[in-house]
Coordinates of C-alpha atoms in Angstrom, one line a residue:
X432 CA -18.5 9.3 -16.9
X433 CA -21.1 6.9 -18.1
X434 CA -23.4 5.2 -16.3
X435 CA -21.9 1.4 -17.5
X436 CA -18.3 2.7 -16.7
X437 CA -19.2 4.2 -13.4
X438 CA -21.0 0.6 -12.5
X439 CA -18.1 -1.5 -13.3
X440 CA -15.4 0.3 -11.5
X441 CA -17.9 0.9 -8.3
X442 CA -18.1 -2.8 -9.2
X443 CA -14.3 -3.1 -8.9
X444 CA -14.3 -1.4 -6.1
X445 CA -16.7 -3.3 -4.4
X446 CA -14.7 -6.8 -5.5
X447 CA -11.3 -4.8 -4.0
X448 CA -12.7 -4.4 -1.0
X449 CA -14.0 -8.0 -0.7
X450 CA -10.4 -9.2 -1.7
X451 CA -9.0 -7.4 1.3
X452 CA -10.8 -8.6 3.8
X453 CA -10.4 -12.1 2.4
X454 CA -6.4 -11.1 2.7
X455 CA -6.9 -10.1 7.0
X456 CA -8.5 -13.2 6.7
X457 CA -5.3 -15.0 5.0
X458 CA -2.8 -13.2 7.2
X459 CA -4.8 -13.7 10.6
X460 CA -4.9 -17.5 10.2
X461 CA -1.1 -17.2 10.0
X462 CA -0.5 -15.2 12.9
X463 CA -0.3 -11.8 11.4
X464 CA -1.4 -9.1 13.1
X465 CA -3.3 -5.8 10.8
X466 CA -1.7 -2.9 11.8
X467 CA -3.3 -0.7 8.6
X468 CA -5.6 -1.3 5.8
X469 CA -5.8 0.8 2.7
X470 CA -3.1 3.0 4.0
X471 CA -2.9 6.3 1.7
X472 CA -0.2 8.9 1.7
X473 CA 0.5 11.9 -0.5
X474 CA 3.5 9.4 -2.6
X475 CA 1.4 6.3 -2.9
X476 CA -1.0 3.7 -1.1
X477 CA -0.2 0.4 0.6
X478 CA -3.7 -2.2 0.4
X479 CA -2.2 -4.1 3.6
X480 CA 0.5 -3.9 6.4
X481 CA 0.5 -7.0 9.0
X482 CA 3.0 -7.5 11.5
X483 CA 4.2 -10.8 13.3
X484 CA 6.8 -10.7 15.8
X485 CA 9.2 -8.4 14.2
X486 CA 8.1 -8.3 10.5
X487 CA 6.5 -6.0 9.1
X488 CA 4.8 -7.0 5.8
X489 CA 3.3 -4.9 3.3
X490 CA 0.7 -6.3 0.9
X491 CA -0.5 -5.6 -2.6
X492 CA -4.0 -7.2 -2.8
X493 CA -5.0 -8.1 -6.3
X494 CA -8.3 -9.6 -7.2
X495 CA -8.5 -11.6 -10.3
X496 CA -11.7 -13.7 -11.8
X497 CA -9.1 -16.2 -13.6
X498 CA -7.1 -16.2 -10.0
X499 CA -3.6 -17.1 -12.0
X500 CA -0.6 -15.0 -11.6
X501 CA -1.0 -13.0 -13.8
X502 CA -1.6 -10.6 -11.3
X503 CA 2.0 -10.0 -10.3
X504 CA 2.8 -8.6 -14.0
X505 CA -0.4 -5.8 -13.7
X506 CA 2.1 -4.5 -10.6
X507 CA 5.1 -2.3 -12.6
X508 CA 7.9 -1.0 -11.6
X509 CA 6.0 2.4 -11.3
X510 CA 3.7 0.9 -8.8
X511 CA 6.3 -1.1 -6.8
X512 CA 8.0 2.4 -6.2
X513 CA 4.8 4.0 -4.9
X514 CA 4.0 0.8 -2.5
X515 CA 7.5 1.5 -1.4
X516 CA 7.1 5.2 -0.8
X517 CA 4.0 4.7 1.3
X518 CA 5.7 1.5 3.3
X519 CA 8.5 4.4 4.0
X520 CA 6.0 6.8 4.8
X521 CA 4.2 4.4 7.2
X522 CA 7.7 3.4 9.0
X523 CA 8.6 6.7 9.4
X524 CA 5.2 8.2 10.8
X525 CA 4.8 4.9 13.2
X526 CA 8.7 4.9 14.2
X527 CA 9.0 1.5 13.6
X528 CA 12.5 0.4 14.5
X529 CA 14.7 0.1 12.0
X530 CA 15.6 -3.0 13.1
X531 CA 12.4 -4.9 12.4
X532 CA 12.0 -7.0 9.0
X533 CA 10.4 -5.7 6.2
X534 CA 8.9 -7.8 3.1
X535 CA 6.7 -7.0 0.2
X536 CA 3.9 -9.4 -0.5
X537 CA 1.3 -9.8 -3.2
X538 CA -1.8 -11.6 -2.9
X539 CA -4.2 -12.7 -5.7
X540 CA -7.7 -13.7 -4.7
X541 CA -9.3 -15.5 -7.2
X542 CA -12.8 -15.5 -8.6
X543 CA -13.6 -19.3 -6.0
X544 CA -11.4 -17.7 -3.3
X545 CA -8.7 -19.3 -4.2
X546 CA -5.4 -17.5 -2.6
X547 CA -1.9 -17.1 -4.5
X548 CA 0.9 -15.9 -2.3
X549 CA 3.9 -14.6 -3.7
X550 CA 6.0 -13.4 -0.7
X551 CA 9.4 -11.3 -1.1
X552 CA 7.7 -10.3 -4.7
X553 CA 9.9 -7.6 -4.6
X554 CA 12.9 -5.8 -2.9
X555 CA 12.9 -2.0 -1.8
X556 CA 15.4 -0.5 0.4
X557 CA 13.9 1.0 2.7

């Protein structure tokens, strides 16, 4: 890899990271409660899961310099399926009741900390 490609994605990186904690941040003002960050299983990765009461919510955090919603269109079908997967994965390792709500989120950070919140962005079944 070269050395200006390996900069900008540790870049990247570094910005994700930022972006996440800014997202505990978000959810913790709200009353949310972090029950993983960066959770990664074999079928996919989940950034966030907060819990409140009996929701369970798990977050896509996306970073953007522009911080406009365009965010929501870089998550594809493809990716919603692997968020699910690993939200399954999660439920099923923890033995959350079944009962509990469930919701997808996505959150875009933009570049003067500016938060979009799209909640419900999309439905699994799981």
């Amino acid at each position: 890899m070269k050395p200006d490609r390996r900069k900008k994605r540790r870049r990247a990186y570094r910005s994700g990271l930022r972006g996440e904690w800014i997202a505990i941040g978000y959810y913790l003002l709200r009353g949310y409660w972090p029950l993983a960050r960066r959770y990664k299983t074999p079928v996919g990765e989940v950034d966030l899961v907060v819990q409140r009461g009996r929701r369970i919510v798990f977050v896509e955090v996306k970073v953007r310099q522009s911080g406009s919603s365009d965010a929501l269109a870089a998550i594809s079908p493809k990716q919603q399926t692997r968020i699910s997967r690993a939200a399954l994965h999660f439920l099923t390792i923890r033995k959350v009741p079944t009962t509990m709500d469930k919701r997808f989120d996505v959150l875009v950070i933009g570049g003067t900390l500016q938060v979009i919140h799209t909640p419900n962005a999309w439905f699994a079944d799981i």
